[in-house]
Amino acid sequence: DSGVTQTPKHLITATGQRVTLRCSPRSGDLSVYWYQQSLDQGLQFLIQYYNGEERAKGNILERFSAQQFPDLHSELNLSSLELGDSALYFCASSARLAGGPTDTQYFGPGTRLTVL
Amino acid sequence: EDQVTQSPEALRLQEGESSSLNCSYTVSGLRGLFWYRQDPGKGPEFLFTLYSAGEEKEKERLKATLTKKESFLHITAPKPEDSATYLCAVQGIYGGSQGNLIFGKGTKLSVKP
């Protein structure tokens, strides 16, 4: 158990809909990262938050957005869903922003999103 | 562009048959190289972090090594419970995406009894 929690475990929805994925980081970790894992693309970085502020963006679609709340939990919002958005979505957390031995990212169990 | 290539894509071993997994990387300034283990449908589980060429780390039957261009994950006398996908990732120093990890596509290891 990494200490990172994600809900829900599974999500089945229809095209065009909007969903919210939730992540609680390990106790004391300030950074939260979101990744998407699909069969053909592997793990792809989406977005990073540090202590409530957006710090880096990767291959995140404009239909996707995220935020980190004062209690440090984070939510990833996916809207106007398409079939191709079906994937595993992982949240990871680390103690610091970047740099040094304490920036190891620990991953949650993931949310499996199926868009029908 | 930062890039990670892992080989082989899949590896089938007999129990006790030692082998190595390769991770070749290109990064403009390496902050760290990470190895993770991932079981089907689960989140990646952290194994090792390597920071500089020549560094080695060990954990049970696994040993990770790092050079300036690649990393190896050596598996000694593997057991069936070592079956998983092993992921390599790098973290760069420069650019707007420093901090996040660039992952390879992984090596799927199967160990038969």
mmCIF file with all atom_site columns, C-alpha atoms in Angstrom:
data_model
loop_
_atom_site.group_PDB
_atom_site.id
_atom_site.type_symbol
_atom_site.label_atom_id
_atom_site.label_alt_id
_atom_site.label_comp_id
_atom_site.label_asym_id
_atom_site.label_entity_id
_atom_site.label_seq_id
_atom_site.pdbx_PDB_ins_code
_atom_site.Cartn_x
_atom_site.Cartn_y
_atom_site.Cartn_z
_atom_site.occupancy
_atom_site.B_iso_or_equiv
_atom_site.pdbx_formal_charge
_atom_site.auth_seq_id
_atom_site.auth_comp_id
_atom_site.auth_asym_id
_atom_site.auth_atom_id
_atom_site.pdbx_PDB_model_num
ATOM 1   C CA . ASP A 1 1   ? 0.000   0.000   0.000   1.00 0.00 ? 1   ASP A CA 1
ATOM 2   C CA . SER A 1 2   ? 1.592   3.261   -1.190  1.00 0.00 ? 2   SER A CA 1
ATOM 3   C CA . GLY A 1 3   ? -0.583  5.494   0.987   1.00 0.00 ? 3   GLY A CA 1
ATOM 4   C CA . VAL A 1 4   ? -2.107  7.215   -2.061  1.00 0.00 ? 4   VAL A CA 1
ATOM 5   C CA . THR A 1 5   ? -5.836  6.635   -2.431  1.00 0.00 ? 5   THR A CA 1
ATOM 6   C CA . GLN A 1 6   ? -7.990  7.042   -5.511  1.00 0.00 ? 6   GLN A CA 1
ATOM 7   C CA . THR A 1 7   ? -11.725 6.862   -6.018  1.00 0.00 ? 7   THR A CA 1
ATOM 8   C CA . PRO A 1 8   ? -13.632 5.407   -7.691  1.00 0.00 ? 8   PRO A CA 1
ATOM 9   C CA . LYS A 1 9   ? -11.837 2.201   -8.715  1.00 0.00 ? 9   LYS A CA 1
ATOM 10  C CA . HIS A 1 10  ? -14.000 1.754   -11.778 1.00 0.00 ? 10  HIS A CA 1
ATOM 11  C CA . LEU A 1 11  ? -16.092 4.185   -13.781 1.00 0.00 ? 11  LEU A CA 1
ATOM 12  C CA . ILE A 1 12  ? -18.298 3.335   -16.747 1.00 0.00 ? 12  ILE A CA 1
ATOM 13  C CA . THR A 1 13  ? -19.919 6.171   -18.640 1.00 0.00 ? 13  THR A CA 1
ATOM 14  C CA . ALA A 1 14  ? -21.122 7.222   -22.063 1.00 0.00 ? 14  ALA A CA 1
ATOM 15  C CA . THR A 1 15  ? -19.573 9.425   -24.722 1.00 0.00 ? 15  THR A CA 1
ATOM 16  C CA . GLY A 1 16  ? -20.161 13.119  -24.174 1.00 0.00 ? 16  GLY A CA 1
ATOM 17  C CA . GLN A 1 17  ? -20.430 12.794  -20.413 1.00 0.00 ? 17  GLN A CA 1
ATOM 18  C CA . ARG A 1 18  ? -18.287 14.371  -17.668 1.00 0.00 ? 18  ARG A CA 1
ATOM 19  C CA . VAL A 1 19  ? -16.633 12.549  -14.771 1.00 0.00 ? 19  VAL A CA 1
ATOM 20  C CA . THR A 1 20  ? -14.494 13.475  -11.765 1.00 0.00 ? 20  THR A CA 1
ATOM 21  C CA . LEU A 1 21  ? -11.656 11.340  -10.424 1.00 0.00 ? 21  LEU A CA 1
ATOM 22  C CA . ARG A 1 22  ? -10.414 11.917  -6.905  1.00 0.00 ? 22  ARG A CA 1
ATOM 23  C CA . CYS A 1 23  ? -6.994  11.448  -5.335  1.00 0.00 ? 23  CYS A CA 1
ATOM 24  C CA . SER A 1 24  ? -5.705  11.775  -1.777  1.00 0.00 ? 24  SER A CA 1
ATOM 25  C CA . PRO A 1 25  ? -1.912  11.969  -1.542  1.00 0.00 ? 25  PRO A CA 1
ATOM 26  C CA . ARG A 1 26  ? 0.272   10.335  1.085   1.00 0.00 ? 26  ARG A CA 1
ATOM 27  C CA . SER A 1 27  ? 0.260   12.134  4.404   1.00 0.00 ? 27  SER A CA 1
ATOM 28  C CA . GLY A 1 28  ? 2.651   15.084  4.206   1.00 0.00 ? 28  GLY A CA 1
ATOM 29  C CA . ASP A 1 29  ? 3.143   15.007  0.429   1.00 0.00 ? 29  ASP A CA 1
ATOM 30  C CA . LEU A 1 30  ? 2.632   18.367  -1.258  1.00 0.00 ? 30  LEU A CA 1
ATOM 31  C CA . SER A 1 31  ? 2.944   17.376  -4.920  1.00 0.00 ? 31  SER A CA 1
ATOM 32  C CA . VAL A 1 32  ? 0.272   15.516  -6.860  1.00 0.00 ? 32  VAL A CA 1
ATOM 33  C CA . TYR A 1 33  ? 0.708   14.179  -10.381 1.00 0.00 ? 33  TYR A CA 1
ATOM 34  C CA . TRP A 1 34  ? -1.870  12.722  -12.769 1.00 0.00 ? 34  TRP A CA 1
ATOM 35  C CA . TYR A 1 35  ? -0.980  10.103  -15.383 1.00 0.00 ? 35  TYR A CA 1
ATOM 36  C CA . GLN A 1 36  ? -2.972  8.294   -18.060 1.00 0.00 ? 36  GLN A CA 1
ATOM 37  C CA . GLN A 1 37  ? -2.139  4.720   -19.032 1.00 0.00 ? 37  GLN A CA 1
ATOM 38  C CA . SER A 1 38  ? -3.523  3.200   -22.194 1.00 0.00 ? 38  SER A CA 1
ATOM 39  C CA . LEU A 1 39  ? -2.477  -0.036  -23.876 1.00 0.00 ? 39  LEU A CA 1
ATOM 40  C CA . ASP A 1 40  ? -0.756  1.599   -26.820 1.00 0.00 ? 40  ASP A CA 1
ATOM 41  C CA . GLN A 1 41  ? 0.702   4.714   -25.169 1.00 0.00 ? 41  GLN A CA 1
ATOM 42  C CA . GLY A 1 42  ? 1.979   3.504   -21.837 1.00 0.00 ? 42  GLY A CA 1
ATOM 43  C CA . LEU A 1 43  ? 2.051   5.888   -18.878 1.00 0.00 ? 43  LEU A CA 1
ATOM 44  C CA . GLN A 1 44  ? 1.697   9.515   -19.960 1.00 0.00 ? 44  GLN A CA 1
ATOM 45  C CA . PHE A 1 45  ? 2.084   12.520  -17.668 1.00 0.00 ? 45  PHE A CA 1
ATOM 46  C CA . LEU A 1 46  ? -0.940  14.815  -17.639 1.00 0.00 ? 46  LEU A CA 1
ATOM 47  C CA . ILE A 1 47  ? -0.530  17.510  -15.007 1.00 0.00 ? 47  ILE A CA 1
ATOM 48  C CA . GLN A 1 48  ? 1.210   18.334  -11.722 1.00 0.00 ? 48  GLN A CA 1
ATOM 49  C CA . TYR A 1 49  ? 0.113   20.381  -8.719  1.00 0.00 ? 49  TYR A CA 1
ATOM 50  C CA . TYR A 1 50  ? 2.227   21.548  -5.820  1.00 0.00 ? 50  TYR A CA 1
ATOM 51  C CA . ASN A 1 51  ? 0.592   22.847  -2.654  1.00 0.00 ? 51  ASN A CA 1
ATOM 52  C CA . GLY A 1 52  ? -2.495  23.957  -4.543  1.00 0.00 ? 52  GLY A CA 1
ATOM 53  C CA . GLU A 1 53  ? -0.808  25.487  -7.570  1.00 0.00 ? 53  GLU A CA 1
ATOM 54  C CA . GLU A 1 54  ? -0.450  24.065  -11.069 1.00 0.00 ? 54  GLU A CA 1
ATOM 55  C CA . ARG A 1 55  ? 3.251   23.520  -11.752 1.00 0.00 ? 55  ARG A CA 1
ATOM 56  C CA . ALA A 1 56  ? 3.567   21.532  -14.966 1.00 0.00 ? 56  ALA A CA 1
ATOM 57  C CA . LYS A 1 57  ? 1.435   20.315  -17.837 1.00 0.00 ? 57  LYS A CA 1
ATOM 58  C CA . GLY A 1 58  ? 2.063   17.374  -20.077 1.00 0.00 ? 58  GLY A CA 1
ATOM 59  C CA . ASN A 1 59  ? -0.102  15.818  -22.751 1.00 0.00 ? 59  ASN A CA 1
ATOM 60  C CA . ILE A 1 60  ? -3.378  16.929  -21.216 1.00 0.00 ? 60  ILE A CA 1
ATOM 61  C CA . LEU A 1 61  ? -6.321  17.617  -23.477 1.00 0.00 ? 61  LEU A CA 1
ATOM 62  C CA . GLU A 1 62  ? -8.250  20.883  -23.181 1.00 0.00 ? 62  GLU A CA 1
ATOM 63  C CA . ARG A 1 63  ? -11.321 18.809  -22.236 1.00 0.00 ? 63  ARG A CA 1
ATOM 64  C CA . PHE A 1 64  ? -9.464  17.715  -19.100 1.00 0.00 ? 64  PHE A CA 1
ATOM 65  C CA . SER A 1 65  ? -8.778  19.866  -16.061 1.00 0.00 ? 65  SER A CA 1
ATOM 66  C CA . ALA A 1 66  ? -7.560  19.362  -12.538 1.00 0.00 ? 66  ALA A CA 1
ATOM 67  C CA . GLN A 1 67  ? -7.227  21.135  -9.248  1.00 0.00 ? 67  GLN A CA 1
ATOM 68  C CA . GLN A 1 68  ? -5.662  20.614  -5.831  1.00 0.00 ? 68  GLN A CA 1
ATOM 69  C CA . PHE A 1 69  ? -7.603  21.700  -2.780  1.00 0.00 ? 69  PHE A CA 1
ATOM 70  C CA . PRO A 1 70  ? -6.359  23.232  0.508   1.00 0.00 ? 70  PRO A CA 1
ATOM 71  C CA . ASP A 1 71  ? -6.432  19.797  2.175   1.00 0.00 ? 71  ASP A CA 1
ATOM 72  C CA . LEU A 1 72  ? -4.106  18.689  -0.687  1.00 0.00 ? 72  LEU A CA 1
ATOM 73  C CA . HIS A 1 73  ? -6.474  16.191  -2.271  1.00 0.00 ? 73  HIS A CA 1
ATOM 74  C CA . SER A 1 74  ? -6.811  16.548  -6.016  1.00 0.00 ? 74  SER A CA 1
ATOM 75  C CA . GLU A 1 75  ? -9.514  16.022  -8.594  1.00 0.00 ? 75  GLU A CA 1
ATOM 76  C CA . LEU A 1 76  ? -9.185  15.341  -12.314 1.00 0.00 ? 76  LEU A CA 1
ATOM 77  C CA . ASN A 1 77  ? -12.188 16.405  -14.371 1.00 0.00 ? 77  ASN A CA 1
ATOM 78  C CA . LEU A 1 78  ? -12.755 14.810  -17.760 1.00 0.00 ? 78  LEU A CA 1
ATOM 79  C CA . SER A 1 79  ? -15.494 16.258  -19.975 1.00 0.00 ? 79  SER A CA 1
ATOM 80  C CA . SER A 1 80  ? -17.030 15.612  -23.394 1.00 0.00 ? 80  SER A CA 1
ATOM 81  C CA . LEU A 1 81  ? -15.719 12.080  -23.086 1.00 0.00 ? 81  LEU A CA 1
ATOM 82  C CA . GLU A 1 82  ? -14.737 10.118  -26.168 1.00 0.00 ? 82  GLU A CA 1
ATOM 83  C CA . LEU A 1 83  ? -14.170 6.403   -26.664 1.00 0.00 ? 83  LEU A CA 1
ATOM 84  C CA . GLY A 1 84  ? -10.432 7.035   -26.801 1.00 0.00 ? 84  GLY A CA 1
ATOM 85  C CA . ASP A 1 85  ? -10.431 8.416   -23.265 1.00 0.00 ? 85  ASP A CA 1
ATOM 86  C CA . SER A 1 86  ? -10.937 4.905   -21.914 1.00 0.00 ? 86  SER A CA 1
ATOM 87  C CA . ALA A 1 87  ? -7.814  4.179   -19.892 1.00 0.00 ? 87  ALA A CA 1
ATOM 88  C CA . LEU A 1 88  ? -6.370  3.761   -16.429 1.00 0.00 ? 88  LEU A CA 1
ATOM 89  C CA . TYR A 1 89  ? -5.836  7.083   -14.654 1.00 0.00 ? 89  TYR A CA 1
ATOM 90  C CA . PHE A 1 90  ? -3.228  7.176   -11.925 1.00 0.00 ? 90  PHE A CA 1
ATOM 91  C CA . CYS A 1 91  ? -2.459  9.739   -9.319  1.00 0.00 ? 91  CYS A CA 1
ATOM 92  C CA . ALA A 1 92  ? 0.976   9.929   -7.721  1.00 0.00 ? 92  ALA A CA 1
ATOM 93  C CA . SER A 1 93  ? 2.329   12.044  -4.904  1.00 0.00 ? 93  SER A CA 1
ATOM 94  C CA . SER A 1 94  ? 5.732   13.141  -3.692  1.00 0.00 ? 94  SER A CA 1
ATOM 95  C CA . ALA A 1 95  ? 6.983   15.104  -0.750  1.00 0.00 ? 95  ALA A CA 1
ATOM 96  C CA . ARG A 1 96  ? 8.600   17.940  -2.648  1.00 0.00 ? 96  ARG A CA 1
ATOM 97  C CA . LEU A 1 97  ? 8.243   19.797  -5.906  1.00 0.00 ? 97  LEU A CA 1
ATOM 98  C CA . ALA A 1 98  ? 11.290  18.225  -7.556  1.00 0.00 ? 98  ALA A CA 1
ATOM 99  C CA . GLY A 1 99  ? 14.875  17.383  -6.790  1.00 0.00 ? 99  GLY A CA 1
ATOM 100 C CA . GLY A 1 100 ? 16.541  15.327  -4.115  1.00 0.00 ? 100 GLY A CA 1
ATOM 101 C CA . PRO A 1 101 ? 15.871  11.917  -2.621  1.00 0.00 ? 101 PRO A CA 1
ATOM 102 C CA . THR A 1 102 ? 12.453  12.865  -1.296  1.00 0.00 ? 102 THR A CA 1
ATOM 103 C CA . ASP A 1 103 ? 10.854  13.452  -4.660  1.00 0.00 ? 103 ASP A CA 1
ATOM 104 C CA . THR A 1 104 ? 10.084  9.805   -5.352  1.00 0.00 ? 104 THR A CA 1
ATOM 105 C CA . GLN A 1 105 ? 6.595   9.524   -6.748  1.00 0.00 ? 105 GLN A CA 1
ATOM 106 C CA . TYR A 1 106 ? 4.307   6.973   -5.132  1.00 0.00 ? 106 TYR A CA 1
ATOM 107 C CA . PHE A 1 107 ? 1.351   5.841   -7.173  1.00 0.00 ? 107 PHE A CA 1
ATOM 108 C CA . GLY A 1 108 ? -2.213  5.136   -6.205  1.00 0.00 ? 108 GLY A CA 1
ATOM 109 C CA . PRO A 1 109 ? -4.198  2.068   -7.323  1.00 0.00 ? 109 PRO A CA 1
ATOM 110 C CA . GLY A 1 110 ? -5.762  3.937   -10.245 1.00 0.00 ? 110 GLY A CA 1
ATOM 111 C CA . THR A 1 111 ? -9.228  4.526   -11.650 1.00 0.00 ? 111 THR A CA 1
ATOM 112 C CA . ARG A 1 112 ? -10.269 2.455   -14.654 1.00 0.00 ? 112 ARG A CA 1
ATOM 113 C CA . LEU A 1 113 ? -12.430 4.591   -16.934 1.00 0.00 ? 113 LEU A CA 1
ATOM 114 C CA . THR A 1 114 ? -14.542 2.923   -19.607 1.00 0.00 ? 114 THR A CA 1
ATOM 115 C CA . VAL A 1 115 ? -16.350 5.148   -22.101 1.00 0.00 ? 115 VAL A CA 1
ATOM 116 C CA . LEU A 1 116 ? -19.093 3.380   -24.053 1.00 0.00 ? 116 LEU A CA 1
ATOM 117 C CA . GLU B 2 1   ? 13.116  15.461  -26.367 1.00 0.00 ? 1   GLU B CA 1
ATOM 118 C CA . ASP B 2 2   ? 13.410  13.228  -23.305 1.00 0.00 ? 2   ASP B CA 1
ATOM 119 C CA . GLN B 2 3   ? 12.891  9.590   -24.226 1.00 0.00 ? 3   GLN B CA 1
ATOM 120 C CA . VAL B 2 4   ? 12.981  6.154   -22.592 1.00 0.00 ? 4   VAL B CA 1
ATOM 121 C CA . THR B 2 5   ? 13.196  2.844   -24.467 1.00 0.00 ? 5   THR B CA 1
ATOM 122 C CA . GLN B 2 6   ? 12.916  -0.494  -22.697 1.00 0.00 ? 6   GLN B CA 1
ATOM 123 C CA . SER B 2 7   ? 13.913  -3.888  -24.028 1.00 0.00 ? 7   SER B CA 1
ATOM 124 C CA . PRO B 2 8   ? 12.874  -6.568  -24.435 1.00 0.00 ? 8   PRO B CA 1
ATOM 125 C CA . GLU B 2 9   ? 9.119   -5.890  -24.564 1.00 0.00 ? 9   GLU B CA 1
ATOM 126 C CA . ALA B 2 10  ? 8.489   -9.307  -23.044 1.00 0.00 ? 10  ALA B CA 1
ATOM 127 C CA . LEU B 2 11  ? 10.717  -11.854 -21.333 1.00 0.00 ? 11  LEU B CA 1
ATOM 128 C CA . ARG B 2 12  ? 9.874   -15.390 -20.340 1.00 0.00 ? 12  ARG B CA 1
ATOM 129 C CA . LEU B 2 13  ? 12.170  -17.096 -17.836 1.00 0.00 ? 13  LEU B CA 1
ATOM 130 C CA . GLN B 2 14  ? 12.243  -20.370 -15.998 1.00 0.00 ? 14  GLN B CA 1
ATOM 131 C CA . GLU B 2 15  ? 12.346  -20.147 -12.235 1.00 0.00 ? 15  GLU B CA 1
ATOM 132 C CA . GLY B 2 16  ? 15.969  -19.649 -11.208 1.00 0.00 ? 16  GLY B CA 1
ATOM 133 C CA . GLU B 2 17  ? 17.081  -18.421 -14.651 1.00 0.00 ? 17  GLU B CA 1
ATOM 134 C CA . SER B 2 18  ? 18.798  -15.050 -14.124 1.00 0.00 ? 18  SER B CA 1
ATOM 135 C CA . SER B 2 19  ? 18.530  -12.260 -16.707 1.00 0.00 ? 19  SER B CA 1
ATOM 136 C CA . SER B 2 20  ? 18.620  -8.491  -17.237 1.00 0.00 ? 20  SER B CA 1
ATOM 137 C CA . LEU B 2 21  ? 16.168  -5.872  -18.435 1.00 0.00 ? 21  LEU B CA 1
ATOM 138 C CA . ASN B 2 22  ? 17.446  -2.835  -20.309 1.00 0.00 ? 22  ASN B CA 1
ATOM 139 C CA . CYS B 2 23  ? 16.389  0.810   -20.144 1.00 0.00 ? 23  CYS B CA 1
ATOM 140 C CA . SER B 2 24  ? 18.001  3.237   -22.598 1.00 0.00 ? 24  SER B CA 1
ATOM 141 C CA . TYR B 2 25  ? 17.334  6.912   -22.041 1.00 0.00 ? 25  TYR B CA 1
ATOM 142 C CA . THR B 2 26  ? 17.883  10.323  -23.567 1.00 0.00 ? 26  THR B CA 1
ATOM 143 C CA . VAL B 2 27  ? 17.426  13.282  -21.263 1.00 0.00 ? 27  VAL B CA 1
ATOM 144 C CA . SER B 2 28  ? 18.819  16.802  -21.161 1.00 0.00 ? 28  SER B CA 1
ATOM 145 C CA . GLY B 2 29  ? 20.145  16.578  -17.625 1.00 0.00 ? 29  GLY B CA 1
ATOM 146 C CA . LEU B 2 30  ? 19.236  13.576  -15.488 1.00 0.00 ? 30  LEU B CA 1
ATOM 147 C CA . ARG B 2 31  ? 17.734  14.286  -12.099 1.00 0.00 ? 31  ARG B CA 1
ATOM 148 C CA . GLY B 2 32  ? 16.924  10.638  -11.434 1.00 0.00 ? 32  GLY B CA 1
ATOM 149 C CA . LEU B 2 33  ? 16.115  7.284   -13.012 1.00 0.00 ? 33  LEU B CA 1
ATOM 150 C CA . PHE B 2 34  ? 13.352  5.244   -11.447 1.00 0.00 ? 34  PHE B CA 1
ATOM 151 C CA . TRP B 2 35  ? 12.336  1.590   -11.623 1.00 0.00 ? 35  TRP B CA 1
ATOM 152 C CA . TYR B 2 36  ? 8.777   0.529   -10.843 1.00 0.00 ? 36  TYR B CA 1
ATOM 153 C CA . ARG B 2 37  ? 7.011   -2.809  -10.815 1.00 0.00 ? 37  ARG B CA 1
ATOM 154 C CA . GLN B 2 38  ? 3.414   -2.968  -12.041 1.00 0.00 ? 38  GLN B CA 1
ATOM 155 C CA . ASP B 2 39  ? 1.021   -5.875  -11.624 1.00 0.00 ? 39  ASP B CA 1
ATOM 156 C CA . PRO B 2 40  ? -1.990  -6.112  -13.982 1.00 0.00 ? 40  PRO B CA 1
ATOM 157 C CA . GLY B 2 41  ? -4.650  -3.511  -13.159 1.00 0.00 ? 41  GLY B CA 1
ATOM 158 C CA . LYS B 2 42  ? -2.606  -2.079  -10.270 1.00 0.00 ? 42  LYS B CA 1
ATOM 159 C CA . GLY B 2 43  ? -0.609  1.084   -9.733  1.00 0.00 ? 43  GLY B CA 1
ATOM 160 C CA . PRO B 2 44  ? 3.165   1.131   -10.277 1.00 0.00 ? 44  PRO B CA 1
ATOM 161 C CA . GLU B 2 45  ? 5.091   0.099   -7.164  1.00 0.00 ? 45  GLU B CA 1
ATOM 162 C CA . PHE B 2 46  ? 8.338   1.959   -6.498  1.00 0.00 ? 46  PHE B CA 1
ATOM 163 C CA . LEU B 2 47  ? 11.516  -0.146  -6.540  1.00 0.00 ? 47  LEU B CA 1
ATOM 164 C CA . PHE B 2 48  ? 14.628  2.030   -6.956  1.00 0.00 ? 48  PHE B CA 1
ATOM 165 C CA . THR B 2 49  ? 15.934  5.507   -7.672  1.00 0.00 ? 49  THR B CA 1
ATOM 166 C CA . LEU B 2 50  ? 19.371  5.998   -9.245  1.00 0.00 ? 50  LEU B CA 1
ATOM 167 C CA . TYR B 2 51  ? 20.915  9.451   -9.489  1.00 0.00 ? 51  TYR B CA 1
ATOM 168 C CA . SER B 2 52  ? 24.357  9.154   -11.050 1.00 0.00 ? 52  SER B CA 1
ATOM 169 C CA . ALA B 2 53  ? 26.363  6.889   -13.363 1.00 0.00 ? 53  ALA B CA 1
ATOM 170 C CA . GLY B 2 54  ? 28.006  4.038   -11.515 1.00 0.00 ? 54  GLY B CA 1
ATOM 171 C CA . GLU B 2 55  ? 25.346  3.873   -8.839  1.00 0.00 ? 55  GLU B CA 1
ATOM 172 C CA . GLU B 2 56  ? 23.885  0.466   -7.935  1.00 0.00 ? 56  GLU B CA 1
ATOM 173 C CA . LYS B 2 57  ? 20.985  -0.523  -5.675  1.00 0.00 ? 57  LYS B CA 1
ATOM 174 C CA . GLU B 2 58  ? 19.743  -3.935  -4.567  1.00 0.00 ? 58  GLU B CA 1
ATOM 175 C CA . LYS B 2 59  ? 16.532  -5.301  -3.139  1.00 0.00 ? 59  LYS B CA 1
ATOM 176 C CA . GLU B 2 60  ? 16.086  -9.033  -2.667  1.00 0.00 ? 60  GLU B CA 1
ATOM 177 C CA . ARG B 2 61  ? 16.575  -10.641 -6.102  1.00 0.00 ? 61  ARG B CA 1
ATOM 178 C CA . LEU B 2 62  ? 16.712  -7.306  -7.945  1.00 0.00 ? 62  LEU B CA 1
ATOM 179 C CA . LYS B 2 63  ? 19.731  -5.117  -8.648  1.00 0.00 ? 63  LYS B CA 1
ATOM 180 C CA . ALA B 2 64  ? 19.596  -1.860  -10.600 1.00 0.00 ? 64  ALA B CA 1
ATOM 181 C CA . THR B 2 65  ? 22.610  -0.222  -12.226 1.00 0.00 ? 65  THR B CA 1
ATOM 182 C CA . LEU B 2 66  ? 23.069  3.056   -14.076 1.00 0.00 ? 66  LEU B CA 1
ATOM 183 C CA . THR B 2 67  ? 25.389  4.347   -16.801 1.00 0.00 ? 67  THR B CA 1
ATOM 184 C CA . LYS B 2 68  ? 25.261  7.654   -18.668 1.00 0.00 ? 68  LYS B CA 1
ATOM 185 C CA . LYS B 2 69  ? 22.995  6.189   -21.347 1.00 0.00 ? 69  LYS B CA 1
ATOM 186 C CA . GLU B 2 70  ? 21.213  3.204   -19.858 1.00 0.00 ? 70  GLU B CA 1
ATOM 187 C CA . SER B 2 71  ? 20.115  1.331   -16.805 1.00 0.00 ? 71  SER B CA 1
ATOM 188 C CA . PHE B 2 72  ? 19.859  -2.391  -16.199 1.00 0.00 ? 72  PHE B CA 1
ATOM 189 C CA . LEU B 2 73  ? 17.589  -4.276  -13.859 1.00 0.00 ? 73  LEU B CA 1
ATOM 190 C CA . HIS B 2 74  ? 19.249  -7.586  -13.060 1.00 0.00 ? 74  HIS B CA 1
ATOM 191 C CA . ILE B 2 75  ? 17.036  -10.365 -11.744 1.00 0.00 ? 75  ILE B CA 1
ATOM 192 C CA . THR B 2 76  ? 18.880  -13.164 -9.965  1.00 0.00 ? 76  THR B CA 1
ATOM 193 C CA . ALA B 2 77  ? 17.238  -16.588 -9.570  1.00 0.00 ? 77  ALA B CA 1
ATOM 194 C CA . PRO B 2 78  ? 13.737  -15.231 -10.217 1.00 0.00 ? 78  PRO B CA 1
ATOM 195 C CA . LYS B 2 79  ? 10.613  -16.769 -8.715  1.00 0.00 ? 79  LYS B CA 1
ATOM 196 C CA . PRO B 2 80  ? 7.097   -16.883 -10.196 1.00 0.00 ? 80  PRO B CA 1
ATOM 197 C CA . GLU B 2 81  ? 6.059   -14.024 -7.884  1.00 0.00 ? 81  GLU B CA 1
ATOM 198 C CA . ASP B 2 82  ? 8.522   -11.764 -9.718  1.00 0.00 ? 82  ASP B CA 1
ATOM 199 C CA . SER B 2 83  ? 6.236   -11.927 -12.757 1.00 0.00 ? 83  SER B CA 1
ATOM 200 C CA . ALA B 2 84  ? 5.083   -8.378  -13.527 1.00 0.00 ? 84  ALA B CA 1
ATOM 201 C CA . THR B 2 85  ? 5.715   -5.486  -15.881 1.00 0.00 ? 85  THR B CA 1
ATOM 202 C CA . TYR B 2 86  ? 8.827   -3.525  -14.959 1.00 0.00 ? 86  TYR B CA 1
ATOM 203 C CA . LEU B 2 87  ? 8.752   0.161   -15.822 1.00 0.00 ? 87  LEU B CA 1
ATOM 204 C CA . CYS B 2 88  ? 11.687  2.519   -16.170 1.00 0.00 ? 88  CYS B CA 1
ATOM 205 C CA . ALA B 2 89  ? 11.247  6.301   -15.938 1.00 0.00 ? 89  ALA B CA 1
ATOM 206 C CA . VAL B 2 90  ? 13.502  9.339   -16.018 1.00 0.00 ? 90  VAL B CA 1
ATOM 207 C CA . GLN B 2 91  ? 13.128  12.730  -14.436 1.00 0.00 ? 91  GLN B CA 1
ATOM 208 C CA . GLY B 2 92  ? 14.916  15.618  -16.139 1.00 0.00 ? 92  GLY B CA 1
ATOM 209 C CA . ILE B 2 93  ? 16.399  18.762  -14.742 1.00 0.00 ? 93  ILE B CA 1
ATOM 210 C CA . TYR B 2 94  ? 15.629  21.128  -17.575 1.00 0.00 ? 94  TYR B CA 1
ATOM 211 C CA . GLY B 2 95  ? 12.529  22.206  -19.386 1.00 0.00 ? 95  GLY B CA 1
ATOM 212 C CA . GLY B 2 96  ? 8.993   23.015  -18.337 1.00 0.00 ? 96  GLY B CA 1
ATOM 213 C CA . SER B 2 97  ? 8.219   19.448  -17.343 1.00 0.00 ? 97  SER B CA 1
ATOM 214 C CA . GLN B 2 98  ? 10.925  18.952  -14.744 1.00 0.00 ? 98  GLN B CA 1
ATOM 215 C CA . GLY B 2 99  ? 9.561   16.928  -11.874 1.00 0.00 ? 99  GLY B CA 1
ATOM 216 C CA . ASN B 2 100 ? 7.286   14.675  -13.865 1.00 0.00 ? 100 ASN B CA 1
ATOM 217 C CA . LEU B 2 101 ? 8.388   11.245  -15.036 1.00 0.00 ? 101 LEU B CA 1
ATOM 218 C CA . ILE B 2 102 ? 8.937   10.096  -18.611 1.00 0.00 ? 102 ILE B CA 1
ATOM 219 C CA . PHE B 2 103 ? 8.136   6.387   -18.743 1.00 0.00 ? 103 PHE B CA 1
ATOM 220 C CA . GLY B 2 104 ? 9.216   3.616   -21.058 1.00 0.00 ? 104 GLY B CA 1
ATOM 221 C CA . LYS B 2 105 ? 6.608   1.137   -22.235 1.00 0.00 ? 105 LYS B CA 1
ATOM 222 C CA . GLY B 2 106 ? 7.878   -1.528  -19.880 1.00 0.00 ? 106 GLY B CA 1
ATOM 223 C CA . THR B 2 107 ? 9.150   -5.089  -19.985 1.00 0.00 ? 107 THR B CA 1
ATOM 224 C CA . LYS B 2 108 ? 6.597   -7.777  -19.212 1.00 0.00 ? 108 LYS B CA 1
ATOM 225 C CA . LEU B 2 109 ? 8.358   -10.515 -17.258 1.00 0.00 ? 109 LEU B CA 1
ATOM 226 C CA . SER B 2 110 ? 6.891   -13.989 -16.892 1.00 0.00 ? 110 SER B CA 1
ATOM 227 C CA . VAL B 2 111 ? 8.626   -16.517 -14.629 1.00 0.00 ? 111 VAL B CA 1
ATOM 228 C CA . LYS B 2 112 ? 7.481   -20.109 -14.996 1.00 0.00 ? 112 LYS B CA 1
ATOM 229 C CA . PRO B 2 113 ? 7.906   -22.655 -12.196 1.00 0.00 ? 113 PRO B CA 1
#
